[in-house]
Amino acid sequence: MEVIYTLLGVCISVGLLAYAWGVLDWVWFKPKKLEKWLKQQGLKGNPYRILSGDMKELAKMTTDALSKPMTLSDNIAPRVIPFYVQHVNKYGKSCYVWMGPRPKVLIRDPELIKEVLNKNYQYQKARTNPLGRKVARGVANYEKDKWAKHRRIINPAFYSEKLKEKLMSSTLCSAALWGASLEGKSQGRTSVLMQPAFLLSCCEMLSKWEGIVSGKGSCERDVWPDLQGLTCDVISRTAFGSSYEEGKRIFELQKEQGMHFIEVSRQVYVPGWRFVPTKRNRRMNAIEKEVKSSIRGIIDKRMKAMQGGETNNDDLLGILLESNLQEIRQQGGKEFGMSIEDVIEECKVFYFAGQETTSVMLVWTMILLSRFQDWQARAREEVLQVFGDQEPDFEGLNSLKVLTMILYESLRLYPPITGMDRRTVEETKLGEIVLPRGALLMLPTLLMHVDSEIWGEDAKEFKPDRFREGIMKATKGKQVFFPFGGGPRICVGQNFALVEAKMAMAMILQRFSFELSPSYAHAPYSMVTTQPQHGAPLIIHKL
């Protein structure tokens, strides 16, 4: 018996020593080895600080920057990503930062950015914190064969021709007409086409504004909540054939989940921490469970309708389910399609990304046009020339050159996502740098978008004319403008977002002029996407 206890004690001791060595290797030996490696490549950065790296300084600088508004300038990087701006100023473009015990290399060369984006099997999405999966997984976060399969199945919902077909299928509507057509109908009926959905949502928001302005001619209005509501309503109708009110709870939960993730991402993630029953972890788990349950209910109803012989492929969910069934039939087995869990995750992406990207694009465009009245007038003149007082249609939206230039410039100065992270899957040579397996890379979208060496001395100024001959001419064919990502993994919903934004802005410009309110405080900040921290109060005038 004594021998058994001795052996047990030895085994436990060896196990504890192995665990201690693993922890020590993770927090010290491996980071120091990587630090030496990176310096040999000519890269610069702060000396490694055990466990925290640069994250304490990063979090403190972010908190300090957000404590007060900035002056009215479109160079938002010092407020939104202050640590990265200071770091680049200190060490130059070839630098790295410590995300806890892992270094992250900033890639600023357009050719290298292009290579990283195009070789998506070699440079994969970085997963520095697995809690991000609770916000949304789906095609945006899958890799290799699973990513390829999901992208193939999802693509039909977002083809430009599919969008055009849906938008062209009905050219006239009013709030009353389409409100009547959407109420009191059975769920199985093919109902919400994309153009009517866009128009109905815009009409409802603008009718609300007209009611507020009525009798006064003008009023002060924080348009940020309205634009969030608009894009939530659009994605509810176009994705699920439902209204914002039905999906409101899901949006609220997803927004809260995103805020939780931003908070935890500013801290060092300890492996296994997501399983510890902290207050935040319990709340994130509860949100994930409720969101999945709600979306599963929507999908189950649709699946039952399809099994009953009803066809409904006039929204994104219907097209996705139809495409999934077609993939299964063609390939000859369910394993070739998506599971219900997979579909739920894609729907979470629809809800989150579909709403966030367009709402921030719209709010910054309205803020910019409030400040630059000459561009607002040019955009309105073009809209009235193309549509008059008629409702926008797809062909007309496609011809709005001035408005397109303005939207591109808004996306350049206020990109929805400030940067993209990648990791190497094996030791890789990128340009003159040799990167070890598992190295983190950052493609700093915002820094690239305002780099004066690329865009000229006016890089930080609002000048839509730079896009008058298109993106390729403005960027000289280089990978320096990527608000929706790039390469094979470019955002599948970018055309959807741009069409929605053009339609909303065209209808707003037809009916209203707007300017900044004296109460407006310029305070862009990153809360998953680049948002106005204190809202967007504008003075709205009825035309």
Coordinates of C-alpha atoms in Angstrom, one line a residue:
M1 CA 0.0 0.0 0.0
E2 CA 2.8 2.3 0.9
V3 CA 4.4 1.7 -2.6
I4 CA 1.1 2.6 -4.2
Y5 CA 0.8 5.9 -2.3
T6 CA 4.4 6.6 -3.2
L7 CA 3.8 6.0 -6.9
L8 CA 0.6 8.0 -6.7
G9 CA 2.5 10.9 -5.1
V10 CA 5.2 10.7 -7.8
C11 CA 2.6 10.7 -10.6
I12 CA 0.8 13.8 -9.1
S13 CA 4.1 15.5 -8.6
V14 CA 5.2 14.9 -12.2
G15 CA 1.8 16.0 -13.4
L16 CA 2.0 19.2 -11.4
L17 CA 5.6 19.9 -12.6
A18 CA 4.5 19.3 -16.2
Y19 CA 1.6 21.7 -15.8
A20 CA 3.8 24.3 -14.1
W21 CA 6.3 23.9 -16.9
G22 CA 3.6 24.3 -19.5
V23 CA 2.3 27.5 -17.8
L24 CA 5.8 28.9 -17.5
D25 CA 6.5 28.1 -21.2
W26 CA 3.3 29.9 -22.2
V27 CA 3.8 33.0 -20.1
W28 CA 7.6 33.4 -20.4
F29 CA 9.8 31.1 -22.4
K30 CA 7.8 31.0 -25.7
P31 CA 7.1 34.7 -25.7
K32 CA 10.7 35.5 -25.1
K33 CA 11.7 33.1 -27.9
L34 CA 9.2 34.8 -30.3
E35 CA 10.5 38.3 -29.2
K36 CA 14.0 37.3 -30.2
W37 CA 12.7 35.9 -33.5
L38 CA 10.8 39.0 -34.4
K39 CA 13.7 41.3 -33.6
Q40 CA 15.9 39.3 -35.9
Q41 CA 13.4 40.0 -38.7
G42 CA 13.9 43.7 -38.1
L43 CA 10.6 44.3 -36.4
K44 CA 10.2 46.5 -33.3
G45 CA 8.0 46.6 -30.3
N46 CA 7.8 47.0 -26.6
P47 CA 9.8 44.5 -24.4
Y48 CA 7.6 41.6 -23.4
R49 CA 5.9 42.0 -20.0
I50 CA 4.9 38.8 -18.4
L51 CA 1.4 37.6 -19.1
S52 CA -0.2 41.1 -19.8
G53 CA 2.1 42.2 -22.6
D54 CA 0.7 45.5 -24.0
M55 CA -2.9 44.9 -23.0
K56 CA -3.0 46.9 -19.8
E57 CA -1.6 50.0 -21.6
L58 CA -3.9 49.4 -24.6
A59 CA -7.0 49.2 -22.3
K60 CA -6.0 52.3 -20.3
M61 CA -5.3 54.4 -23.4
T62 CA -8.6 53.3 -24.9
T63 CA -10.5 54.2 -21.7
D64 CA -8.7 57.6 -21.5
A65 CA -9.5 58.4 -25.1
L66 CA -13.2 57.6 -24.7
S67 CA -13.5 59.8 -21.6
K68 CA -14.0 62.9 -23.7
P69 CA -15.1 63.9 -27.2
M70 CA -12.5 64.8 -29.8
T71 CA -12.3 67.9 -31.9
L72 CA -14.4 67.8 -35.1
S73 CA -11.9 66.0 -37.3
D74 CA -12.1 63.0 -39.6
N75 CA -8.7 61.6 -38.4
I76 CA -10.4 59.4 -35.9
A77 CA -7.6 56.9 -35.4
P78 CA -6.1 58.7 -32.3
R79 CA -9.4 58.2 -30.4
V80 CA -10.6 54.9 -31.8
I81 CA -7.2 53.0 -31.7
P82 CA -4.9 55.3 -29.7
F83 CA -2.5 52.6 -28.7
Y84 CA -1.8 51.5 -32.2
V85 CA -1.3 55.1 -33.4
Q86 CA 1.2 55.8 -30.6
H87 CA 2.9 52.4 -31.3
V88 CA 3.4 53.1 -35.0
N89 CA 4.6 56.6 -34.3
K90 CA 7.1 55.2 -31.8
Y91 CA 8.4 52.1 -33.8
G92 CA 7.4 52.8 -37.4
K93 CA 5.3 50.7 -39.7
S94 CA 7.3 47.5 -39.1
C95 CA 6.2 46.8 -35.6
Y96 CA 4.4 44.3 -33.3
V97 CA 2.3 44.5 -30.2
W98 CA 1.9 42.1 -27.4
M99 CA -1.7 40.7 -27.0
G100 CA -0.9 39.0 -23.7
P101 CA 1.9 36.5 -24.3
R102 CA 1.3 36.5 -28.1
P103 CA 2.9 39.1 -30.4
K104 CA 0.8 40.5 -33.2
V105 CA 2.6 41.9 -36.3
L106 CA 1.1 44.9 -38.1
I107 CA 1.2 44.5 -41.8
R108 CA 1.2 47.8 -43.7
D109 CA 2.6 46.9 -47.1
P110 CA -0.3 46.8 -49.7
E111 CA 1.2 43.9 -51.5
L112 CA 1.6 41.9 -48.3
I113 CA -2.0 42.7 -47.3
K114 CA -3.1 41.5 -50.7
E115 CA -1.2 38.3 -50.2
V116 CA -2.6 37.7 -46.7
L117 CA -6.2 38.3 -47.9
N118 CA -5.9 36.1 -51.0
K119 CA -4.1 33.2 -49.4
N120 CA -7.0 32.5 -47.0
Y121 CA -6.1 28.9 -46.4
Q122 CA -2.6 29.9 -45.3
Y123 CA -3.5 32.9 -43.3
Q124 CA -6.6 32.1 -41.2
K125 CA -8.9 34.0 -38.9
A126 CA -7.1 34.7 -35.6
R127 CA -8.9 33.3 -32.5
T128 CA -7.3 35.1 -29.6
N129 CA -10.5 34.7 -27.5
P130 CA -12.9 31.8 -28.0
L131 CA -15.7 33.8 -26.3
G132 CA -16.1 35.6 -29.7
R133 CA -17.9 32.4 -30.9
K134 CA -20.8 33.3 -28.7
V135 CA -21.4 36.4 -30.7
A136 CA -21.6 34.6 -34.0
R137 CA -19.7 31.9 -35.8
G138 CA -20.9 31.1 -39.3
V139 CA -19.1 31.6 -42.6
A140 CA -17.2 34.6 -41.2
N141 CA -15.3 32.4 -38.8
Y142 CA -15.0 29.0 -40.4
E143 CA -11.9 27.8 -42.2
K144 CA -10.8 25.6 -45.1
D145 CA -13.4 23.1 -46.3
K146 CA -16.2 24.1 -43.9
W147 CA -15.8 27.7 -44.9
A148 CA -15.8 26.8 -48.6
K149 CA -19.0 24.7 -48.2
H150 CA -20.8 27.4 -46.2
R151 CA -19.7 30.1 -48.6
R152 CA -21.0 28.0 -51.6
I153 CA -24.4 27.5 -50.0
I154 CA -24.8 31.1 -48.8
N155 CA -23.6 32.8 -52.0
P156 CA -27.0 32.4 -53.9
A157 CA -28.7 34.7 -51.3
F158 CA -26.3 37.5 -52.1
Y159 CA -25.6 37.3 -55.8
S160 CA -25.8 40.8 -57.4
E161 CA -28.2 39.3 -60.0
K162 CA -30.4 37.8 -57.2
L163 CA -30.5 41.2 -55.5
K164 CA -31.3 42.9 -58.8
E165 CA -34.0 40.3 -59.5
K166 CA -35.6 40.9 -56.1
L167 CA -35.3 44.6 -56.4
M168 CA -36.7 44.8 -59.9
S169 CA -39.6 42.5 -59.2
S170 CA -41.7 45.4 -57.9
T171 CA -41.0 49.0 -58.6
L172 CA -43.8 51.0 -56.8
C173 CA -44.8 51.0 -53.2
S174 CA -46.0 53.2 -50.4
A175 CA -46.0 52.7 -46.7
A176 CA -49.7 52.1 -46.7
L177 CA -49.7 49.7 -49.7
W178 CA -46.9 47.5 -48.4
G179 CA -48.0 47.7 -44.8
A180 CA -51.3 46.2 -46.0
S181 CA -49.6 43.5 -48.0
L182 CA -47.5 42.4 -45.1
E183 CA -50.1 42.2 -42.4
G184 CA -52.7 39.5 -42.0
K185 CA -51.0 37.0 -44.4
S186 CA -50.2 33.4 -43.7
Q187 CA -46.5 32.7 -43.0
G188 CA -46.3 30.3 -45.8
R189 CA -47.1 32.8 -48.5
T190 CA -44.2 34.2 -50.5
S191 CA -44.3 37.8 -49.3
V192 CA -41.4 40.1 -48.6
L193 CA -39.3 40.9 -51.7
M194 CA -36.2 42.9 -51.0
Q195 CA -37.1 46.2 -52.6
P196 CA -40.5 46.4 -50.8
A197 CA -38.8 45.5 -47.6
F198 CA -36.2 48.2 -48.0
L199 CA -38.8 50.7 -49.0
L200 CA -41.2 49.9 -46.3
S201 CA -38.6 50.2 -43.6
C202 CA -37.3 53.5 -45.0
C203 CA -40.9 54.8 -45.3
E204 CA -41.7 54.0 -41.7
M205 CA -38.6 55.8 -40.4
L206 CA -39.1 58.9 -42.7
S207 CA -42.9 59.0 -41.8
K208 CA -41.8 59.2 -38.1
W209 CA -39.5 62.1 -38.9
E210 CA -42.2 63.9 -40.9
G211 CA -44.6 63.5 -38.0
I212 CA -42.0 65.1 -35.7
V213 CA -41.1 67.9 -38.0
S214 CA -44.8 68.6 -39.0
G215 CA -45.9 72.1 -38.2
K216 CA -42.4 73.2 -37.2
G217 CA -40.5 72.7 -40.4
S218 CA -37.5 71.4 -38.5
C219 CA -36.5 69.7 -35.3
E220 CA -33.5 68.3 -33.5
R221 CA -33.3 64.5 -33.7
D222 CA -30.7 61.9 -32.7
V223 CA -30.7 59.9 -35.9
W224 CA -28.4 57.1 -34.6
P225 CA -31.2 55.0 -32.8
D226 CA -33.5 55.5 -35.8
L227 CA -30.8 54.3 -38.3
Q228 CA -30.2 51.3 -36.0
G229 CA -33.9 50.6 -36.0
L230 CA -34.1 51.0 -39.8
T231 CA -31.3 48.4 -40.5
C232 CA -32.7 46.0 -37.9
D233 CA -36.0 46.2 -39.5
V234 CA -34.5 45.7 -43.0
I235 CA -32.5 42.6 -42.0
S236 CA -35.6 41.2 -40.2
R237 CA -37.7 41.5 -43.2
T238 CA -35.2 40.6 -45.9
A239 CA -33.6 37.7 -43.9
F240 CA -36.7 36.3 -42.1
G241 CA -39.8 37.8 -43.6
S242 CA -40.7 39.2 -40.2
S243 CA -40.7 42.7 -38.6
Y244 CA -38.2 44.4 -36.3
E245 CA -40.6 44.0 -33.4
E246 CA -40.6 40.2 -33.8
G247 CA -36.8 40.1 -33.9
K248 CA -36.2 43.0 -31.5
R249 CA -35.2 40.8 -28.6
I250 CA -32.6 39.0 -30.7
F251 CA -31.0 42.3 -31.8
E252 CA -30.9 43.5 -28.2
L253 CA -29.3 40.2 -27.0
Q254 CA -26.8 40.2 -29.8
K255 CA -25.8 43.8 -29.1
E256 CA -25.3 43.0 -25.4
Q257 CA -23.3 39.9 -26.4
G258 CA -21.0 42.1 -28.5
M259 CA -20.5 44.5 -25.7
H260 CA -19.5 41.7 -23.4
F261 CA -17.0 40.4 -25.9
I262 CA -15.4 43.8 -26.4
E263 CA -14.8 44.0 -22.6
V264 CA -13.3 40.5 -22.4
S265 CA -11.2 41.0 -25.5
R266 CA -9.3 43.9 -23.7
Q267 CA -8.1 41.4 -21.2
V268 CA -5.6 38.5 -21.4
Y269 CA -7.6 35.3 -22.1
V270 CA -6.4 32.4 -20.0
P271 CA -7.1 29.1 -21.7
G272 CA -10.2 27.4 -20.2
W273 CA -11.5 30.7 -18.6
R274 CA -14.7 30.5 -20.6
F275 CA -15.7 27.4 -18.5
V276 CA -15.3 29.3 -15.2
P277 CA -18.8 30.3 -14.0
T278 CA -18.2 34.0 -13.6
K279 CA -21.1 36.5 -13.8
R280 CA -20.1 37.5 -17.3
N281 CA -19.6 34.0 -18.5
R282 CA -23.0 32.9 -17.2
R283 CA -24.6 35.9 -18.8
M284 CA -22.9 35.2 -22.2
N285 CA -24.0 31.6 -22.0
A286 CA -27.6 32.6 -21.2
I287 CA -27.7 35.0 -24.1
E288 CA -26.3 32.4 -26.5
K289 CA -28.9 29.9 -25.4
E290 CA -31.9 32.4 -25.8
V291 CA -30.7 33.6 -29.2
K292 CA -30.3 30.1 -30.5
S293 CA -33.7 29.1 -29.2
S294 CA -35.4 32.1 -30.8
I295 CA -33.8 31.5 -34.2
R296 CA -34.4 27.8 -34.0
G297 CA -38.1 28.6 -33.6
I298 CA -38.0 30.7 -36.8
I299 CA -36.2 28.0 -38.7
D300 CA -38.5 25.2 -37.5
K301 CA -41.6 27.1 -38.7
R302 CA -40.0 27.6 -42.1
M303 CA -38.9 23.9 -42.3
K304 CA -42.4 22.7 -41.5
A305 CA -43.9 25.0 -44.1
M306 CA -41.4 23.7 -46.7
Q307 CA -42.2 20.1 -45.7
G308 CA -45.9 20.9 -46.2
G309 CA -45.2 21.9 -49.8
E310 CA -45.2 25.6 -49.3
T311 CA -42.4 27.5 -51.1
N312 CA -40.9 30.6 -49.6
N313 CA -37.6 31.6 -51.1
D314 CA -38.1 35.4 -51.2
D315 CA -36.0 36.2 -48.1
L316 CA -32.4 35.3 -47.2
L317 CA -33.4 32.4 -44.9
G318 CA -35.6 30.9 -47.6
I319 CA -32.9 31.1 -50.2
L320 CA -30.4 29.7 -47.8
L321 CA -32.6 26.7 -46.9
E322 CA -33.4 26.1 -50.6
S323 CA -29.7 26.3 -51.5
N324 CA -28.8 23.9 -48.7
L325 CA -31.4 21.3 -49.8
Q326 CA -30.1 21.6 -53.4
E327 CA -26.5 21.0 -52.2
I328 CA -27.6 17.9 -50.3
R329 CA -29.5 16.6 -53.3
Q330 CA -26.7 17.2 -55.7
Q331 CA -24.0 15.7 -53.5
G332 CA -26.2 12.8 -52.3
G333 CA -26.1 13.1 -48.5
K334 CA -27.0 15.3 -45.6
E335 CA -23.3 15.5 -44.6
F336 CA -22.7 17.7 -47.6
G337 CA -25.1 20.3 -46.4
M338 CA -25.5 22.5 -43.3
S339 CA -26.9 21.1 -40.1
I340 CA -29.7 23.0 -38.2
E341 CA -27.0 24.3 -35.8
D342 CA -25.0 25.6 -38.8
V343 CA -28.0 27.4 -40.2
I344 CA -28.7 29.0 -36.7
E345 CA -25.1 30.3 -36.7
E346 CA -25.5 31.8 -40.1
C347 CA -28.7 33.5 -39.0
K348 CA -26.8 35.0 -36.1
V349 CA -24.4 36.4 -38.6
F350 CA -27.3 37.8 -40.6
Y351 CA -28.7 39.5 -37.6
F352 CA -25.4 40.9 -36.3
A353 CA -23.3 41.8 -39.3
G354 CA -26.3 42.7 -41.6
Q355 CA -27.5 45.3 -39.2
E356 CA -24.3 46.7 -37.7
T357 CA -22.4 47.4 -40.9
T358 CA -25.1 49.3 -42.7
S359 CA -26.2 51.4 -39.7
V360 CA -22.7 52.7 -39.0
M361 CA -22.2 53.4 -42.7
L362 CA -25.4 55.5 -42.7
V363 CA -24.8 57.4 -39.5
W364 CA -21.3 58.5 -40.5
T365 CA -22.5 59.5 -44.0
M366 CA -25.2 61.6 -42.5
I367 CA -22.8 63.3 -40.1
L368 CA -20.3 64.0 -42.9
L369 CA -23.0 65.4 -45.2
S370 CA -24.3 67.6 -42.2
R371 CA -20.8 69.1 -42.1
F372 CA -20.2 69.4 -45.8
Q373 CA -23.3 71.0 -47.1
D374 CA -21.9 71.4 -50.6
W375 CA -21.7 67.6 -50.9
Q376 CA -25.1 67.2 -49.4
A377 CA -26.5 69.5 -52.1
R378 CA -24.6 67.7 -54.9
A379 CA -26.0 64.3 -53.7
R380 CA -29.5 65.6 -53.5
E381 CA -29.3 67.2 -56.9
E382 CA -28.3 63.9 -58.4
V383 CA -31.0 61.9 -56.5
L384 CA -33.7 64.3 -57.7
Q385 CA -32.4 64.3 -61.2
V386 CA -32.5 60.5 -61.3
F387 CA -35.7 59.8 -59.3
G388 CA -37.5 63.1 -58.9
D389 CA -40.1 62.5 -56.2
Q390 CA -40.5 58.8 -57.2
E391 CA -39.3 55.9 -55.1
P392 CA -35.8 54.6 -55.9
D393 CA -35.4 51.5 -58.0
F394 CA -32.3 49.3 -58.6
E395 CA -31.3 50.7 -62.0
G396 CA -31.5 54.2 -60.7
L397 CA -29.5 53.4 -57.5
N398 CA -26.8 51.9 -59.7
S399 CA -26.4 55.2 -61.6
L400 CA -25.9 57.4 -58.5
K401 CA -22.2 58.2 -59.0
V402 CA -22.0 61.1 -56.5
L403 CA -23.7 59.2 -53.7
T404 CA -21.5 56.2 -54.4
M405 CA -18.4 58.4 -54.1
I406 CA -19.7 59.8 -50.8
L407 CA -20.4 56.3 -49.4
Y408 CA -16.9 55.1 -50.3
E409 CA -15.3 58.1 -48.7
S410 CA -17.4 57.6 -45.6
L411 CA -16.3 53.9 -45.5
R412 CA -12.7 55.0 -45.9
L413 CA -12.7 57.5 -43.0
Y414 CA -15.0 55.6 -40.8
P415 CA -14.6 51.9 -41.7
P416 CA -17.0 49.7 -39.8
I417 CA -14.2 47.4 -38.6
T418 CA -10.9 49.1 -37.7
G419 CA -8.7 46.1 -38.4
M420 CA -8.6 42.4 -39.3
D421 CA -6.6 39.7 -37.5
R422 CA -5.1 36.6 -39.1
R423 CA -2.8 33.8 -38.0
T424 CA -0.3 31.6 -39.8
V425 CA -1.0 27.9 -39.9
E426 CA 2.7 27.0 -40.5
E427 CA 6.1 28.8 -40.6
T428 CA 5.6 31.2 -43.5
K429 CA 7.6 33.8 -45.4
L430 CA 5.7 37.0 -46.0
G431 CA 7.8 39.5 -48.0
E432 CA 11.1 39.6 -46.2
I433 CA 9.7 38.4 -42.8
V434 CA 9.7 34.8 -41.7
L435 CA 6.8 34.2 -39.4
P436 CA 6.5 31.2 -37.1
R437 CA 3.6 28.9 -37.0
G438 CA 0.7 30.4 -35.1
A439 CA 1.9 34.0 -35.5
L440 CA -0.7 36.7 -35.2
L441 CA -1.0 39.4 -37.9
M442 CA -3.1 42.6 -38.0
L443 CA -4.2 44.3 -41.2
P444 CA -5.0 47.8 -39.8
T445 CA -7.9 48.9 -42.0
L446 CA -8.2 52.4 -40.4
L447 CA -4.5 53.1 -40.5
M448 CA -4.3 52.1 -44.1
H449 CA -7.3 54.2 -45.1
V450 CA -5.7 57.4 -43.8
D451 CA -2.1 56.8 -44.7
S452 CA -0.8 60.0 -46.4
E453 CA 1.9 58.0 -48.2
I454 CA -0.9 56.1 -50.0
W455 CA -3.7 58.7 -50.3
G456 CA -1.7 62.0 -50.4
E457 CA -1.5 64.9 -48.0
D458 CA -5.3 65.2 -47.9
A459 CA -5.7 61.6 -46.7
K460 CA -7.4 62.6 -43.4
E461 CA -9.8 64.9 -45.2
F462 CA -13.3 64.2 -46.6
K463 CA -12.9 64.4 -50.3
P464 CA -15.2 62.0 -52.2
D465 CA -13.8 63.2 -55.5
R466 CA -10.9 60.8 -55.0
F467 CA -13.3 58.0 -56.0
R468 CA -14.8 59.8 -59.1
E469 CA -13.2 57.2 -61.4
G470 CA -13.8 54.2 -59.1
I471 CA -11.9 52.4 -56.4
M472 CA -9.2 50.9 -58.7
K473 CA -8.2 54.4 -59.9
A474 CA -8.3 55.9 -56.4
T475 CA -6.1 53.1 -55.0
K476 CA -3.9 52.8 -58.0
G477 CA -4.8 49.1 -58.0
K478 CA -3.3 48.5 -54.6
Q479 CA -4.9 46.7 -51.6
V480 CA -5.3 49.9 -49.5
F481 CA -9.1 50.2 -49.3
F482 CA -10.9 47.2 -47.7
P483 CA -13.8 48.2 -45.5
F484 CA -15.5 44.8 -46.3
G485 CA -12.3 42.8 -46.3
G486 CA -10.8 41.4 -49.4
G487 CA -9.8 38.2 -51.3
P488 CA -11.9 35.1 -51.3
R489 CA -13.3 36.0 -47.9
I490 CA -14.6 39.4 -48.8
C491 CA -17.9 40.1 -47.0
V492 CA -20.6 38.2 -48.8
G493 CA -23.1 40.9 -47.9
Q494 CA -21.3 44.0 -49.2
N495 CA -23.6 44.5 -52.2
F496 CA -26.6 44.1 -50.0
A497 CA -25.3 46.7 -47.6
L498 CA -24.4 49.2 -50.3
V499 CA -27.8 48.9 -52.0
E500 CA -29.6 49.3 -48.7
A501 CA -27.4 52.4 -47.8
K502 CA -28.0 54.0 -51.2
M503 CA -31.7 53.5 -51.0
A504 CA -31.9 54.9 -47.5
M505 CA -29.8 57.9 -48.3
A506 CA -31.6 58.6 -51.6
M507 CA -35.0 58.7 -49.8
I508 CA -33.6 60.8 -46.9
L509 CA -32.2 63.4 -49.4
Q510 CA -35.5 63.5 -51.3
R511 CA -37.4 64.6 -48.2
F512 CA -35.0 66.3 -45.8
S513 CA -32.0 68.5 -45.5
F514 CA -29.9 68.2 -42.3
E515 CA -27.1 69.8 -40.4
L516 CA -25.2 69.1 -37.1
S517 CA -26.9 70.1 -33.9
P518 CA -25.0 72.4 -31.5
S519 CA -25.3 69.5 -29.0
Y520 CA -23.4 67.1 -31.3
A521 CA -20.2 65.7 -29.7
H522 CA -17.8 64.1 -32.1
A523 CA -16.9 60.8 -30.4
P524 CA -16.3 57.8 -32.7
Y525 CA -15.4 54.7 -30.8
S526 CA -15.1 51.0 -31.5
M527 CA -17.9 48.8 -30.0
V528 CA -17.4 45.9 -32.4
T529 CA -18.1 48.4 -35.1
T530 CA -17.1 52.1 -35.3
Q531 CA -20.0 54.0 -33.7
P532 CA -20.9 57.5 -32.4
Q533 CA -20.4 57.2 -28.7
H534 CA -22.8 60.1 -27.9
G535 CA -25.2 59.6 -30.7
A536 CA -25.8 61.7 -33.8
P537 CA -28.1 64.7 -32.9
L538 CA -28.9 66.6 -36.2
I539 CA -31.2 69.4 -37.1
I540 CA -33.6 68.0 -39.7
H541 CA -35.4 70.3 -42.1
K542 CA -38.4 69.1 -44.2
L543 CA -38.1 70.0 -47.8

